[in-house]
């Protein structure tokens, strides 16, 4: 077989450091297309990217020659200066070191796209924090929740 064919759909979530300023809607509106461009340069196919003031969700098809760790590392590395240059109050902006990544079956595609699209609405209920959402997905995908480092910067 002369070519490699893959269809690995990935949902990635990561959070800013707790000491970093919140990402305002205007900056988020510029950040999501920027991240889509980074994904394309990494031979990944972005499906939807959205977030709120403290975290991002990205759903994309992983490039055949890339690892999830490599893609997330490049997304964080390239977006940090982008955010820092978006306003003087972002000068010390940083992402947390960790991330979560989940495989997505084609049958869950529409549900996940709708979920990510509705992030602002979903998080308008202040009880649905990133911590709540992160633990929900960790439990849904069978990860242990007793890790004391699960949400540490």
Coordinates of N, CA and C in Angstrom, one line a residue:
X1 N 0.9 -1.2 0.0 CA 0.0 0.0 0.0 C 0.9 1.2 0.0
X2 N 0.7 2.1 -0.9 CA 1.6 3.3 -1.1 C 1.3 4.5 -0.3
X3 N 0.1 4.6 0.3 CA -0.4 5.7 1.0 C -0.9 5.3 2.4
X4 N -0.8 6.3 3.3 CA -1.4 6.1 4.6 C -2.7 6.8 4.7
X5 N -3.7 6.1 5.2 CA -5.1 6.6 5.3 C -5.5 6.5 6.8
X6 N -5.8 7.7 7.4 CA -6.3 7.7 8.8 C -7.5 8.5 8.9
X7 N -8.3 8.3 9.9 CA -9.5 9.1 10.2 C -9.6 9.1 11.7
X8 N -8.7 9.7 12.4 CA -8.7 9.8 13.8 C -9.2 11.1 14.3
X9 N -10.4 11.1 14.8 CA -11.1 12.4 15.3 C -10.8 12.5 16.8
X10 N -10.3 13.7 17.1 CA -9.8 14.0 18.5 C -10.5 15.2 19.1
X11 N -10.9 15.1 20.3 CA -11.5 16.2 21.1 C -10.4 16.5 22.1
X12 N -9.9 17.7 22.0 CA -8.8 18.2 23.0 C -9.3 19.4 23.8
X13 N -9.0 19.3 25.1 CA -9.4 20.4 26.0 C -8.1 20.8 26.7
X14 N -7.9 22.1 26.9 CA -6.9 22.6 27.8 C -7.3 24.0 28.4
X15 N -6.6 24.3 29.4 CA -7.0 25.4 30.3 C -5.8 26.4 30.5
X16 N -6.1 27.6 30.7 CA -5.0 28.6 31.0 C -4.6 28.4 32.4
X17 N -3.4 28.8 32.7 CA -2.9 28.8 34.1 C -3.8 29.7 34.9
X18 N -4.0 29.3 36.2 CA -4.9 30.1 37.0 C -4.5 31.5 37.2
X19 N -3.2 31.8 37.1 CA -2.7 33.1 37.3 C -2.8 34.0 36.1
X20 N -3.1 33.4 34.9 CA -3.2 34.1 33.7 C -4.5 34.8 33.6
X21 N -4.5 36.0 32.9 CA -5.8 36.7 32.8 C -6.8 35.9 32.0
X22 N -8.1 36.2 32.2 CA -9.1 35.5 31.4 C -9.0 36.0 29.9
X23 N -9.4 35.1 29.0 CA -9.4 35.4 27.6 C -10.8 36.1 27.3
X24 N -10.7 37.3 26.8 CA -12.0 38.0 26.6 C -12.6 37.6 25.2
X25 N -13.9 37.8 25.0 CA -14.5 37.3 23.8 C -13.9 37.8 22.5
X26 N -13.4 39.1 22.5 CA -12.8 39.6 21.3 C -11.5 38.8 21.0
X27 N -10.7 38.5 22.0 CA -9.5 37.7 21.8 C -9.8 36.3 21.4
X28 N -10.8 35.7 22.0 CA -11.3 34.4 21.7 C -11.7 34.3 20.3
X29 N -12.4 35.3 19.8 CA -12.9 35.3 18.4 C -11.8 35.3 17.4
X30 N -10.6 35.8 17.8 CA -9.4 35.8 16.9 C -8.6 34.5 17.1
X31 N -8.6 34.0 18.4 CA -7.8 32.9 18.7 C -8.3 31.6 18.0
X32 N -9.6 31.4 18.0 CA -10.1 30.2 17.4 C -9.7 30.0 15.9
X33 N -9.9 31.0 15.1 CA -9.4 30.9 13.7 C -7.8 30.7 13.6
X34 N -7.1 31.4 14.5 CA -5.7 31.2 14.5 C -5.3 29.8 14.8
X35 N -6.0 29.2 15.8 CA -5.7 27.8 16.2 C -6.0 26.9 15.0
X36 N -7.1 27.2 14.3 CA -7.5 26.4 13.1 C -6.3 26.4 12.1
X37 N -5.8 27.6 11.9 CA -4.6 27.7 11.0 C -3.4 26.9 11.4
X38 N -3.2 26.9 12.7 CA -2.0 26.1 13.2 C -2.3 24.6 12.9
X39 N -3.5 24.2 13.2 CA -3.9 22.8 12.9 C -3.7 22.4 11.4
X40 N -4.1 23.3 10.6 CA -3.9 23.1 9.1 C -2.4 22.9 8.8
X41 N -1.6 23.8 9.4 CA -0.1 23.7 9.1 C 0.5 22.4 9.6
X42 N -0.2 21.8 10.6 CA 0.3 20.5 11.1 C -0.4 19.3 10.4
X43 N -1.0 19.6 9.3 CA -1.7 18.6 8.5 C -2.9 17.9 9.2
X44 N -3.5 18.7 10.1 CA -4.7 18.2 10.8 C -5.9 19.0 10.1
X45 N -7.0 18.5 10.3 CA -8.2 19.1 9.7 C -9.1 19.6 10.8
X46 N -9.2 20.9 11.1 CA -10.0 21.4 12.2 C -11.5 21.2 11.8
X47 N -12.3 20.8 12.8 CA -13.7 20.7 12.6 C -14.4 21.9 13.3
X48 N -14.1 22.0 14.6 CA -14.6 23.2 15.3 C -13.7 23.5 16.5
X49 N -13.5 24.8 16.8 CA -12.8 25.2 17.9 C -13.6 26.3 18.6
X50 N -13.7 26.2 19.9 CA -14.4 27.3 20.6 C -14.0 27.2 22.1
X51 N -14.3 28.2 22.8 CA -13.9 28.2 24.2 C -14.5 29.4 24.9
X52 N -14.2 29.5 26.2 CA -14.7 30.6 27.0 C -13.4 31.2 27.7
X53 N -13.6 32.0 28.7 CA -12.5 32.8 29.2 C -11.4 32.1 29.8
X54 N -11.5 30.8 30.1 CA -10.4 30.1 30.8 C -10.0 28.8 30.1
X55 N -10.7 28.4 29.0 CA -10.3 27.1 28.4 C -10.8 27.0 26.9
X56 N -10.2 26.1 26.2 CA -10.6 25.8 24.8 C -11.0 24.4 24.6
X57 N -11.9 24.2 23.6 CA -12.2 22.8 23.1 C -11.8 22.9 21.6
X58 N -11.1 21.8 21.2 CA -10.8 21.7 19.8 C -11.2 20.3 19.3
X59 N -11.8 20.2 18.2 CA -12.2 19.0 17.6 C -11.7 19.0 16.2
X60 N -10.8 18.0 15.9 CA -10.1 17.9 14.6 C -9.8 16.5 14.2
X61 N -9.5 16.4 13.0 CA -9.0 15.1 12.5 C -7.4 15.1 12.5
X62 N -6.8 14.2 13.3 CA -5.4 14.2 13.4 C -4.7 13.8 12.1
X63 N -3.6 14.5 11.8 CA -2.8 14.3 10.6 C -2.2 12.9 10.8
X64 N -2.0 12.2 9.7 CA -1.5 10.8 9.6 C -0.1 10.7 10.3
X65 N 0.7 11.7 10.2 CA 2.1 11.6 10.7 C 2.3 12.4 12.0
X66 N 1.2 12.8 12.7 CA 1.4 13.5 13.9 C 0.9 12.8 15.1
X67 N 1.5 13.1 16.3 CA 0.9 12.5 17.5 C 0.1 13.6 18.2
X68 N -0.8 13.2 19.0 CA -1.6 14.2 19.8 C -0.7 15.1 20.6
X69 N 0.3 14.6 21.3 CA 1.1 15.4 22.1 C 1.9 16.4 21.3
X70 N 2.3 16.0 20.1 CA 3.0 17.0 19.2 C 2.1 18.1 18.8
X71 N 0.9 17.8 18.4 CA -0.1 18.8 18.0 C -0.4 19.8 19.2
X72 N -0.7 19.2 20.3 CA -1.1 20.1 21.5 C 0.1 21.0 21.9
X73 N 1.3 20.4 21.9 CA 2.5 21.2 22.2 C 2.6 22.4 21.2
X74 N 2.5 22.1 19.9 CA 2.6 23.2 19.0 C 1.4 24.2 19.1
X75 N 0.2 23.7 19.3 CA -0.9 24.7 19.5 C -0.6 25.6 20.7
X76 N -0.2 25.1 21.8 CA 0.1 25.9 23.0 C 1.3 26.9 22.7
X77 N 2.4 26.3 22.1 CA 3.6 27.1 21.9 C 3.3 28.3 20.9
X78 N 2.5 28.0 19.9 CA 2.3 29.1 18.9 C 1.2 30.1 19.4
X79 N 0.2 29.6 20.1 CA -0.8 30.5 20.6 C -0.5 31.4 21.7
X80 N 0.5 31.0 22.5 CA 0.9 31.8 23.7 C 1.4 33.2 23.2
X81 N 2.3 33.3 22.3 CA 2.7 34.7 21.9 C 1.5 35.4 21.2
X82 N 0.7 34.7 20.5 CA -0.5 35.3 19.8 C -1.3 36.0 20.8
X83 N -1.6 35.3 21.9 CA -2.5 35.9 23.0 C -1.7 37.0 23.7
X84 N -0.4 36.8 24.0 CA 0.3 37.8 24.7 C 0.4 39.1 23.9
X85 N 0.4 39.0 22.6 CA 0.4 40.2 21.7 C -1.0 40.8 21.5
X86 N -2.0 40.2 22.1 CA -3.4 40.7 21.9 C -3.8 41.8 22.8
X87 N -3.0 42.1 23.7 CA -3.3 43.2 24.7 C -2.3 43.2 25.8
X88 N -2.1 44.4 26.4 CA -1.0 44.6 27.4 C -1.3 43.7 28.7
X89 N -2.6 43.5 29.0 CA -2.9 42.7 30.1 C -2.6 41.2 29.9
X90 N -2.3 40.7 28.7 CA -1.9 39.3 28.5 C -0.4 39.0 28.5
X91 N 0.4 40.0 28.9 CA 1.8 39.8 28.9 C 2.4 38.6 29.6
X92 N 1.7 38.1 30.6 CA 2.2 36.9 31.3 C 1.3 35.7 31.0
X93 N 0.6 35.7 30.0 CA -0.4 34.6 29.7 C 0.4 33.3 29.5
X94 N -0.2 32.2 30.1 CA 0.4 30.9 29.9 C -0.8 29.9 29.9
X95 N -0.6 28.8 29.2 CA -1.5 27.6 29.3 C -1.0 26.7 30.4
X96 N -1.9 25.9 31.0 CA -1.5 24.9 31.9 C -0.7 23.8 31.1
X97 N 0.1 23.1 31.8 CA 1.0 22.1 31.1 C 0.2 20.9 30.5
X98 N -0.8 20.5 31.2 CA -1.6 19.3 30.8 C -2.7 19.6 29.8
X99 N -3.3 18.5 29.4 CA -4.5 18.6 28.5 C -5.2 17.3 28.6
X100 N -6.4 17.3 28.0 CA -7.1 16.0 27.9 C -7.5 15.8 26.4
X101 N -7.4 14.6 25.9 CA -7.7 14.3 24.5 C -8.5 13.0 24.5
X102 N -9.5 13.0 23.7 CA -10.4 11.9 23.6 C -10.7 11.5 22.2
X103 N -10.8 10.3 21.9 CA -11.2 9.9 20.5 C -12.7 10.0 20.4
X104 N -13.1 10.4 19.2 CA -14.5 10.6 18.9 C -15.0 9.7 17.8
X105 N -16.0 9.0 18.1 CA -16.6 8.1 17.0 C -17.4 9.0 16.1
X106 N -17.6 8.5 14.8 CA -18.4 9.3 13.9 C -19.8 9.5 14.4
X107 N -20.3 8.5 15.1 CA -21.7 8.6 15.7 C -21.9 9.8 16.7
X108 N -20.8 10.2 17.3 CA -20.8 11.3 18.2 C -20.5 12.7 17.6
X109 N -20.2 12.7 16.3 CA -19.8 13.9 15.7 C -20.7 15.1 15.9
X110 N -22.0 14.9 15.5 CA -23.0 16.0 15.6 C -23.2 16.5 17.1
X111 N -23.2 15.6 18.0 CA -23.4 15.9 19.4 C -22.2 16.8 19.9
X112 N -21.0 16.3 19.5 CA -19.8 17.1 20.0 C -19.7 18.5 19.3
X113 N -20.0 18.5 18.0 CA -19.9 19.8 17.3 C -20.9 20.8 18.0
X114 N -22.1 20.3 18.3 CA -23.1 21.2 19.0 C -22.7 21.6 20.4
X115 N -22.1 20.6 21.1 CA -21.6 20.9 22.4 C -20.5 22.0 22.4
X116 N -19.6 21.9 21.5 CA -18.5 22.9 21.4 C -19.0 24.2 20.9
X117 N -19.9 24.2 20.0 CA -20.5 25.4 19.5 C -21.2 26.2 20.6
X118 N -21.8 25.5 21.5 CA -22.6 26.2 22.6 C -21.8 26.4 23.9
X119 N -20.5 26.6 23.8 CA -19.7 26.7 25.0 C -20.1 28.0 25.8
X120 N -20.3 29.1 25.2 CA -20.7 30.3 26.0 C -22.0 30.1 26.7
X121 N -23.0 29.5 26.0 CA -24.3 29.2 26.6 C -24.1 28.2 27.8
X122 N -23.3 27.1 27.5 CA -23.1 26.1 28.5 C -22.5 26.6 29.8
X123 N -21.5 27.5 29.6 CA -20.8 28.1 30.8 C -21.4 29.3 31.4
X124 N -22.6 29.8 30.8 CA -23.3 30.9 31.4 C -23.8 30.5 32.8
X125 N -24.1 29.2 32.9 CA -24.4 28.7 34.3 C -23.1 28.5 35.0
X126 N -22.8 29.4 35.9 CA -21.5 29.5 36.6 C -21.2 28.2 37.4
X127 N -22.2 27.3 37.6 CA -21.9 26.1 38.3 C -21.2 25.1 37.3
X128 N -21.3 25.3 36.0 CA -20.7 24.4 35.1 C -19.3 25.0 34.7
X129 N -18.4 24.9 35.7 CA -17.1 25.4 35.5 C -16.2 24.4 34.7
X130 N -15.0 24.9 34.3 CA -14.1 24.0 33.6 C -13.8 22.7 34.5
X131 N -13.7 22.9 35.8 CA -13.4 21.7 36.6 C -14.5 20.7 36.5
X132 N -15.8 21.2 36.6 CA -17.0 20.3 36.4 C -16.9 19.6 35.1
X133 N -16.7 20.4 34.0 CA -16.7 19.9 32.7 C -15.6 18.8 32.4
X134 N -14.4 19.2 32.9 CA -13.2 18.3 32.8 C -13.5 17.0 33.5
X135 N -14.0 17.0 34.7 CA -14.3 15.8 35.4 C -15.4 15.0 34.8
X136 N -16.4 15.7 34.2 CA -17.4 15.0 33.4 C -16.8 14.2 32.3
X137 N -16.0 14.8 31.5 CA -15.4 14.1 30.4 C -14.4 13.0 30.8
X138 N -13.7 13.2 31.9 CA -12.7 12.2 32.4 C -13.5 11.0 32.8
X139 N -14.6 11.2 33.5 CA -15.5 10.1 34.0 C -16.1 9.4 32.8
X140 N -16.6 10.1 31.8 CA -17.3 9.6 30.6 C -16.3 8.7 29.9
X141 N -15.0 9.0 29.8 CA -14.1 8.3 29.0 C -13.3 7.3 29.9
X142 N -13.7 7.1 31.1 CA -13.1 6.1 32.0 C -11.8 6.4 32.6
X143 N -11.4 7.6 32.8 CA -10.2 8.0 33.5 C -10.4 8.1 35.0
X144 N -9.4 7.7 35.8 CA -9.6 7.8 37.2 C -9.7 9.3 37.7
X145 N -10.6 9.6 38.6 CA -10.8 10.9 39.1 C -10.1 11.2 40.5
X146 N -9.3 10.2 40.9 CA -8.6 10.3 42.2 C -7.2 10.9 42.1
X147 N -6.8 11.3 40.9 CA -5.5 11.9 40.7 C -5.4 13.3 41.3
X148 N -4.6 13.5 42.3 CA -4.5 14.8 43.0 C -4.0 15.9 42.0
X149 N -3.3 15.6 40.9 CA -2.7 16.5 40.0 C -3.6 16.8 38.8
X150 N -4.9 16.3 38.8 CA -5.7 16.4 37.7 C -5.9 17.8 37.1
X151 N -6.0 18.8 38.0 CA -6.2 20.2 37.5 C -5.2 21.2 38.0
X152 N -4.0 20.7 38.3 CA -2.9 21.6 38.8 C -2.2 22.3 37.7
X153 N -1.9 23.6 37.9 CA -1.1 24.3 36.9 C 0.2 23.6 36.6

